[in-house]
CSV table of C-alpha atoms in Angstrom, one decimal:
chain,number,residue,atom,x,y,z
A,162,MET,CA,94.6,82.4,97.2
A,163,TYR,CA,94.4,85.5,99.3
A,164,LYS,CA,92.4,86.9,102.3
A,165,TYR,CA,90.0,89.8,102.7
A,166,GLU,CA,92.7,91.7,104.5
A,167,ASN,CA,95.1,91.3,101.6
A,168,ILE,CA,93.0,93.0,99.0
A,169,LYS,CA,94.5,96.2,97.7
A,170,THR,CA,92.8,96.6,94.3
A,171,ILE,CA,89.2,96.4,93.3
A,172,HIS,CA,88.3,96.0,89.6
A,173,LEU,CA,84.7,97.0,89.5
A,174,GLU,CA,82.3,96.3,86.7
A,175,ASN,CA,79.4,98.5,87.8
A,176,THR,CA,77.2,97.9,84.7
A,177,GLN,CA,76.4,95.5,81.9
A,178,ASN,CA,75.0,98.4,79.9
A,179,CYS,CA,76.7,100.2,77.0
A,180,GLN,CA,75.7,102.4,74.1
A,181,ALA,CA,78.2,100.7,71.8
A,182,SER,CA,78.2,97.3,70.1
A,183,CYS,CA,81.8,96.3,69.7
A,184,PRO,CA,82.0,93.1,67.7
A,185,MET,CA,84.6,91.4,69.8
A,186,CYS,CA,82.8,92.1,73.1
A,187,ASP,CA,80.8,89.3,74.8
A,188,ARG,CA,78.0,91.7,75.6
A,189,ASN,CA,76.6,91.2,72.1
A,190,GLN,CA,76.8,88.6,69.3
A,191,ASN,CA,79.6,90.0,67.0
A,192,GLY,CA,78.1,93.5,67.4
A,193,GLY,CA,74.6,92.3,66.8
A,194,ALA,CA,71.9,91.0,69.2
A,195,ILE,CA,72.5,91.3,73.0
A,196,ASN,CA,74.0,88.3,74.8
A,197,PRO,CA,70.9,86.2,75.8
A,198,HIS,CA,72.5,85.2,79.1
A,199,ILE,CA,72.8,88.7,80.6
A,200,ASP,CA,70.1,90.8,82.2
A,201,LEU,CA,71.8,94.3,81.9
A,202,SER,CA,72.5,94.4,85.6
A,203,GLU,CA,73.9,97.5,87.2
A,204,LEU,CA,75.2,98.4,90.6
A,205,THR,CA,73.8,101.4,92.4
A,206,LEU,CA,75.6,103.6,95.0
A,207,ASP,CA,73.6,101.8,97.7
A,208,ASP,CA,74.8,98.4,96.4
A,209,CYS,CA,78.4,99.6,96.5
A,210,LYS,CA,78.0,100.9,100.1
A,211,ARG,CA,76.8,97.4,101.1
A,212,ILE,CA,79.6,95.7,99.3
A,213,PHE,CA,82.5,98.0,100.2
A,214,GLU,CA,82.5,99.2,103.9
A,215,PRO,CA,84.5,102.3,104.6
A,216,GLU,CA,87.1,100.3,106.6
A,217,PHE,CA,87.7,98.1,103.6
A,218,ILE,CA,88.0,101.0,101.2
A,219,ALA,CA,90.6,102.5,103.6
A,220,GLN,CA,92.9,99.5,103.0
A,221,LEU,CA,92.8,99.8,99.2
A,222,LYS,CA,95.4,101.3,96.9
A,223,THR,CA,93.4,101.2,93.7
A,224,MET,CA,89.8,101.0,92.4
A,225,TYR,CA,89.2,101.0,88.7
A,226,MET,CA,86.1,100.5,86.5
A,227,CYS,CA,86.5,98.5,83.4
A,228,GLY,CA,84.8,95.1,83.3
A,229,ASN,CA,83.7,92.6,80.7
A,230,LEU,CA,80.3,93.7,79.4
A,231,GLY,CA,79.5,97.4,80.0
A,232,ASP,CA,80.9,100.9,80.0
A,233,PRO,CA,80.9,102.8,83.3
A,234,ILE,CA,79.9,106.1,81.6
A,235,VAL,CA,76.4,104.9,80.9
A,236,ALA,CA,75.7,103.7,84.5
A,237,ARG,CA,73.5,106.0,86.6
A,238,ASP,CA,75.7,106.2,89.7
A,239,THR,CA,79.2,106.0,88.4
A,240,LEU,CA,80.2,109.5,89.5
A,241,GLU,CA,78.7,109.0,92.9
A,242,ILE,CA,80.4,105.7,93.4
A,243,PHE,CA,83.8,107.2,92.6
A,244,LYS,CA,83.0,110.0,95.1
A,245,TYR,CA,82.1,107.4,97.8
A,246,PHE,CA,85.5,105.7,97.4
A,247,ARG,CA,87.4,109.0,97.3
A,248,GLU,CA,85.6,110.2,100.5
A,249,ASN,CA,86.8,107.1,102.3
A,250,ASN,CA,90.3,107.1,100.9
A,251,LYS,CA,91.9,110.3,99.9
A,252,ASP,CA,95.1,108.7,98.7
A,253,MET,CA,93.9,105.7,96.6
A,254,TRP,CA,94.2,105.6,92.8
A,255,LEU,CA,90.9,105.8,90.9
A,256,SER,CA,90.6,105.1,87.2
A,257,MET,CA,88.2,104.1,84.5
A,258,ASN,CA,88.4,102.6,81.0
A,259,THR,CA,85.7,103.9,78.6
A,260,ASN,CA,84.7,104.4,74.9
A,261,ALA,CA,84.0,108.0,75.9
A,262,GLY,CA,80.9,108.2,73.8
A,263,ALA,CA,78.5,109.6,76.4
A,264,ARG,CA,78.0,112.2,79.1
A,265,ASP,CA,78.1,116.0,78.9
A,266,GLU,CA,80.9,118.4,79.7
A,267,ALA,CA,79.8,119.0,83.3
A,268,TRP,CA,80.0,115.3,84.1
A,269,TRP,CA,83.5,114.9,82.7
A,270,SER,CA,84.7,118.0,84.5
A,271,GLU,CA,83.3,116.7,87.8
A,272,LEU,CA,84.9,113.4,87.3
A,273,ALA,CA,88.3,115.1,86.8
A,274,LYS,CA,87.8,116.9,90.1
A,275,VAL,CA,86.9,113.7,92.0
A,276,PHE,CA,90.0,111.9,90.6
A,277,GLY,CA,92.4,114.9,91.1
A,278,ARG,CA,96.0,113.9,90.6
A,279,MET,CA,95.4,110.4,92.0
A,280,GLY,CA,93.4,109.0,89.1
A,281,ALA,CA,93.1,108.8,85.4
A,282,VAL,CA,90.8,107.9,82.5
A,283,THR,CA,91.9,105.5,79.8
A,284,PHE,CA,90.1,106.4,76.7
A,285,SER,CA,89.6,103.3,74.5
A,286,VAL,CA,89.5,105.0,71.1
A,287,ASP,CA,90.5,102.9,68.1
A,288,GLY,CA,91.0,105.4,65.3
A,289,LEU,CA,89.9,108.9,64.3
A,290,ARG,CA,86.6,110.3,63.1
A,291,ASP,CA,86.5,108.1,60.0
A,292,THR,CA,87.6,104.8,61.6
A,293,ASN,CA,86.8,104.7,65.3
A,294,HIS,CA,83.2,103.5,64.7
A,295,LEU,CA,84.3,100.5,62.6
A,296,TYR,CA,85.2,98.7,65.9
A,297,ARG,CA,83.5,101.0,68.4
A,298,GLN,CA,80.1,100.6,66.7
A,299,GLY,CA,77.6,103.1,67.9
A,300,VAL,CA,80.1,105.5,69.4
A,301,VAL,CA,79.8,109.1,68.0
A,302,TRP,CA,83.1,110.9,67.4
A,303,ASP,CA,81.8,114.3,68.5
A,304,ASN,CA,81.0,112.8,71.9
A,305,VAL,CA,84.4,111.4,72.2
A,306,GLU,CA,86.1,114.7,71.4
A,307,ARG,CA,83.9,116.5,73.9
A,308,ALA,CA,84.7,114.0,76.6
A,309,MET,CA,88.4,114.3,76.0
A,310,HIS,CA,88.4,118.1,75.9
A,311,SER,CA,86.2,118.4,79.0
A,312,PHE,CA,88.1,116.0,81.2
A,313,ILE,CA,91.5,117.3,80.3
A,314,ALA,CA,90.5,120.9,80.5
A,315,ALA,CA,89.3,120.3,84.1
A,316,GLY,CA,92.7,119.0,85.1
A,317,GLY,CA,92.0,115.3,84.5
A,318,ARG,CA,94.9,112.9,83.7
A,319,ALA,CA,94.2,111.1,80.5
A,320,ARG,CA,95.6,108.1,78.7
A,321,TRP,CA,94.7,106.8,75.2
A,322,ASP,CA,94.5,103.0,74.3
A,323,PHE,CA,94.3,102.6,70.5
A,324,LEU,CA,93.5,99.0,69.4
A,325,VAL,CA,95.3,98.5,66.1
A,326,PHE,CA,93.6,96.8,63.2
A,327,ASP,CA,94.3,96.8,59.4
A,328,HIS,CA,91.8,99.5,58.9
A,329,ASN,CA,93.3,102.0,61.3
A,330,GLN,CA,97.0,101.3,61.5
A,331,HIS,CA,97.8,104.1,59.1
A,332,GLN,CA,96.4,106.5,61.7
A,333,VAL,CA,98.5,105.5,64.7
A,334,ASP,CA,101.0,108.3,64.4
A,335,GLU,CA,98.3,110.9,63.7
A,336,ALA,CA,96.3,109.8,66.7
A,337,LYS,CA,99.5,109.9,68.9
A,338,GLN,CA,100.1,113.5,67.7
A,339,LEU,CA,96.5,114.4,68.5
A,340,SER,CA,96.8,112.9,72.0
A,341,GLU,CA,99.9,115.0,72.7
A,342,HIS,CA,98.1,118.1,71.4
A,343,LEU,CA,95.1,117.5,73.6
A,344,GLY,CA,97.3,116.9,76.7
A,345,PHE,CA,97.2,113.1,77.1
A,346,GLU,CA,99.9,111.7,79.4
A,347,LYS,CA,100.2,108.5,77.5
A,348,PHE,CA,99.3,106.9,74.2
A,349,VAL,CA,99.4,103.1,73.6
A,350,ALA,CA,99.1,101.4,70.3
A,351,LYS,CA,97.5,98.3,71.7
A,352,LYS,CA,98.2,95.0,70.0
A,353,THR,CA,95.0,93.1,70.5
A,354,GLY,CA,94.9,89.5,71.7
A,355,ARG,CA,91.5,88.9,70.4
A,356,PHE,CA,92.6,87.2,67.2
A,357,VAL,CA,92.7,84.1,69.3
A,358,THR,CA,89.2,82.9,70.0
A,359,ALA,CA,87.7,82.1,73.4
A,360,ASN,CA,88.1,78.4,72.3
A,361,SER,CA,91.8,79.1,71.6
A,362,GLU,CA,91.7,78.9,67.9
A,363,LYS,CA,93.8,81.4,65.9
A,364,LYS,CA,91.9,83.5,63.3
A,365,GLU,CA,92.9,86.1,60.7
A,366,SER,CA,89.8,88.2,60.7
A,367,HIS,CA,86.5,88.8,62.5
A,368,GLN,CA,83.2,89.7,60.8
A,369,ALA,CA,81.3,92.5,62.5
A,370,VAL,CA,77.5,92.8,62.2
A,371,ASN,CA,75.0,95.5,63.3
A,372,ARG,CA,72.0,95.2,65.6
A,373,LYS,CA,70.0,93.9,62.6
A,374,GLY,CA,72.5,91.2,62.0
A,375,GLU,CA,73.7,92.8,58.8
A,376,LYS,CA,77.5,92.6,58.0
A,377,THR,CA,79.5,95.7,58.6
A,378,ALA,CA,83.3,95.8,58.8
A,379,GLU,CA,85.5,92.8,58.5
A,380,LEU,CA,88.2,93.3,61.2
A,381,LYS,CA,91.6,92.2,60.0
A,382,LYS,CA,95.0,91.9,61.6
A,383,PRO,CA,97.3,94.8,61.2
A,384,ASP,CA,100.8,94.5,59.8
A,385,GLU,CA,103.4,92.5,61.8
A,386,LYS,CA,104.6,95.7,63.5
A,387,TYR,CA,101.3,96.0,65.4
A,388,GLN,CA,100.5,92.3,65.9
A,389,ASN,CA,100.5,90.7,69.3
A,390,LYS,CA,103.8,88.9,69.8
A,391,ALA,CA,102.2,86.0,71.8
A,392,ILE,CA,99.8,85.2,69.0
A,393,MET,CA,102.7,85.3,66.6
A,394,GLN,CA,104.2,82.5,68.7
A,395,TYR,CA,100.9,80.5,68.8
A,396,ASP,CA,102.0,77.9,66.2
A,397,LYS,CA,105.3,77.3,68.0
A,398,VAL,CA,103.5,76.7,71.4
A,399,LYS,CA,101.0,74.5,69.7
A,400,GLU,CA,103.7,72.5,67.9
A,401,LYS,CA,105.7,72.1,71.1
A,402,HIS,CA,102.9,70.7,73.1
A,403,GLY,CA,100.9,69.0,70.4
A,404,SER,CA,97.8,71.2,70.9
A,405,MET,CA,96.8,74.2,72.9
A,406,ASP,CA,94.7,72.1,75.2
A,407,ALA,CA,97.8,70.0,76.0
A,408,TYR,CA,99.7,73.3,76.8
A,409,TYR,CA,96.9,74.4,79.1
A,410,ASP,CA,97.1,71.1,80.9
A,411,ARG,CA,100.8,71.7,81.6
A,412,ALA,CA,100.9,75.4,81.9
A,413,GLU,CA,102.6,76.9,84.9
A,414,ILE,CA,100.3,79.5,86.2
A,415,HIS,CA,101.5,82.8,87.5
A,416,CYS,CA,98.3,84.5,88.8
A,417,LYS,CA,98.3,88.2,87.9
A,418,VAL,CA,95.6,89.2,90.4
A,419,LYS,CA,97.1,87.2,93.3
A,420,ASP,CA,100.3,89.3,92.9
A,421,GLU,CA,98.3,92.5,92.9
A,422,GLY,CA,95.9,91.6,95.7
A,423,SER,CA,93.1,92.3,93.2
A,424,LEU,CA,89.5,91.3,93.3
A,425,PHE,CA,86.8,91.6,90.6
A,426,ILE,CA,83.2,92.6,91.3
A,427,THR,CA,80.6,92.0,88.6
A,428,ALA,CA,77.6,94.2,87.8
A,429,GLU,CA,75.5,91.5,89.5
A,430,GLY,CA,77.6,92.1,92.7
A,431,LEU,CA,79.4,88.8,92.4
A,432,ALA,CA,82.9,88.5,93.7
A,433,MET,CA,85.4,86.6,91.5
A,434,PRO,CA,89.2,86.6,91.4
A,435,CYS,CA,89.3,88.4,88.0
A,436,CYS,CA,87.5,89.6,84.9
A,437,TRP,CA,88.7,86.5,83.1
A,438,THR,CA,87.2,83.9,85.4
A,439,ALA,CA,83.9,86.0,85.6
A,440,GLY,CA,84.1,86.4,81.8
A,441,ARG,CA,83.6,82.6,81.3
A,442,MET,CA,80.2,82.7,83.0
A,443,TYR,CA,78.1,84.1,80.1
A,444,LYS,CA,79.5,83.1,76.7
A,445,TRP,CA,76.7,83.9,74.3
A,446,TRP,CA,77.3,81.1,71.9
A,447,HIS,CA,76.4,78.4,74.5
A,448,LYS,CA,72.8,77.4,74.7
A,449,ASP,CA,73.5,76.7,78.4
A,450,PRO,CA,76.2,79.0,79.7
A,451,LYS,CA,76.8,76.6,82.6
A,452,VAL,CA,78.7,74.2,80.4
A,453,GLU,CA,81.8,76.4,81.1
A,454,GLN,CA,84.1,74.9,83.7
A,455,VAL,CA,84.1,78.0,86.0
A,456,TRP,CA,80.5,77.1,87.0
A,457,ASP,CA,81.9,73.9,88.7
A,458,PHE,CA,83.7,76.1,91.1
A,459,ILE,CA,80.8,78.4,91.6
A,460,ASP,CA,78.3,75.6,92.2
A,461,ALA,CA,80.6,73.8,94.5
A,462,VAL,CA,80.3,76.6,97.1
A,463,GLY,CA,76.5,77.1,96.7
A,464,GLY,CA,76.0,78.8,93.4
A,465,LYS,CA,75.7,82.5,92.4
A,466,ASP,CA,74.0,83.4,95.6
A,467,ALA,CA,76.9,82.2,97.7
A,468,ILE,CA,79.4,84.5,95.9
A,469,SER,CA,77.1,87.5,95.9
A,470,ALA,CA,78.9,90.3,97.9
A,471,LYS,CA,75.8,92.4,97.2
A,472,THR,CA,73.7,90.1,99.2
A,473,HIS,CA,76.1,88.7,101.8
A,474,GLY,CA,79.1,91.0,101.9
A,475,LEU,CA,82.6,90.4,100.8
A,476,ARG,CA,83.8,88.5,103.9
A,477,ALA,CA,81.1,85.9,103.4
A,478,VAL,CA,82.3,85.3,99.9
A,479,PHE,CA,85.8,84.7,101.1
A,480,ASP,CA,84.5,82.3,103.7
A,481,THR,CA,83.0,80.1,100.9
A,482,GLY,CA,86.5,79.0,99.9
A,483,ILE,CA,86.0,79.6,96.2
A,484,PHE,CA,89.3,81.5,95.8
A,485,ASP,CA,91.3,78.8,97.6
A,486,ASN,CA,89.6,76.2,95.5
A,487,ILE,CA,90.6,77.9,92.3
A,488,GLU,CA,94.2,78.2,93.4
A,489,ALA,CA,94.2,74.6,94.5
A,490,SER,CA,93.1,73.5,91.0
A,491,TRP,CA,96.3,74.8,89.5
A,492,ASN,CA,98.1,71.7,90.8
A,493,LYS,CA,95.7,69.2,89.2
A,494,PRO,CA,97.3,67.1,86.4
A,495,SER,CA,95.0,68.5,83.7
A,496,CYS,CA,92.0,70.6,83.0
A,497,ALA,CA,89.9,67.4,82.6
A,498,ASP,CA,91.0,66.6,86.2
A,499,GLY,CA,89.8,70.0,87.5
A,500,LYS,CA,92.6,72.5,86.7
A,501,LEU,CA,90.7,75.7,85.9
A,502,LYS,CA,91.4,76.2,82.2
A,503,VAL,CA,90.8,79.9,82.0
A,504,CYS,CA,93.7,80.4,84.5
A,505,SER,CA,96.0,78.5,82.2
A,506,MET,CA,94.7,80.6,79.3
A,507,LYS,CA,95.2,84.0,80.9
A,508,CYS,CA,98.1,83.4,83.3
A,509,GLY,CA,100.1,80.6,81.8
A,510,LYS,CA,103.7,81.7,81.7
A,511,GLU,CA,104.4,80.5,78.1
A,512,PHE,CA,101.6,82.1,76.2
A,513,ASP,CA,100.3,85.5,77.4
A,514,PRO,CA,98.4,87.5,74.7
A,515,PHE,CA,97.1,89.9,77.4
A,516,ALA,CA,100.6,91.1,78.5
A,517,GLU,CA,101.8,91.4,75.0
A,518,GLN,CA,99.0,93.8,74.1
A,519,PHE,CA,101.1,96.6,75.7
A,520,ALA,CA,104.6,95.5,74.6
């Protein structure tokens, strides 16, 4: 797929911890109990120094923190990790996606100084004071406003991603105006792709629950104007191929991370091609998470330990051949024959809800 020397972008998930409980996040069960298959792992500064040698950081163009399960603002060493990357590469782009519901003014101001003009924070804020918490459960609006003000006032470059649902679509224009008033560089009304389930079934709504398992908001699709265009084509794709599984068997894969020279590092310190392949490892609704196909590729090279950059270093993970094995699978005749299905789901040319989020 690619070599160690070709990596230009690191997507770093430095923690599985989060103060929020978003109902479409795999970290928790519809916003309720924590995913039973995760252990709330977190990477320290020392871990990152072992994984990312200064010479490797020097070859990078980008490092960003986002991930599958946690939010970087709650991790202990986030600021120090960004500083470590900046110290070893003055010109690389640094960025972070966050719900913005934690940290004090001094922390946000310091982050702005570390990023300088070569970096930005994407604030994932899905509404205003009266609606943001309906999806971003547990996020306090006053904390969000403080983070926005502090970061931008210190010279930080800020972007706002606004997931549009039925309950907040009436606030898109108002939120955009607020973003301009606060000094955001960009505002995106994001058309979520999560109304297709992890098992590729289309759904019209998603019931959220709280930590006690009690029903909270029912998340519904917005009007057509804000719906994901790929999902709107779901029925046509399914009809054309007979089923979504048949499409995934045939899908021509155009790998996004191969094009970017991007590598994903999990909060456990595991190296995987992308957040989507890693994201299949711990689906909470499986009694045994290893029923997911991606484990066949992990186990084939020696299991989790073999792909631990935290234990063995990045070069050793490349030497296992896992990345080449995944790419080779794309030429298999079907997913049942070993074609990695998640690659078809996320990088198949004909159906791409991820890309259409930003259209």
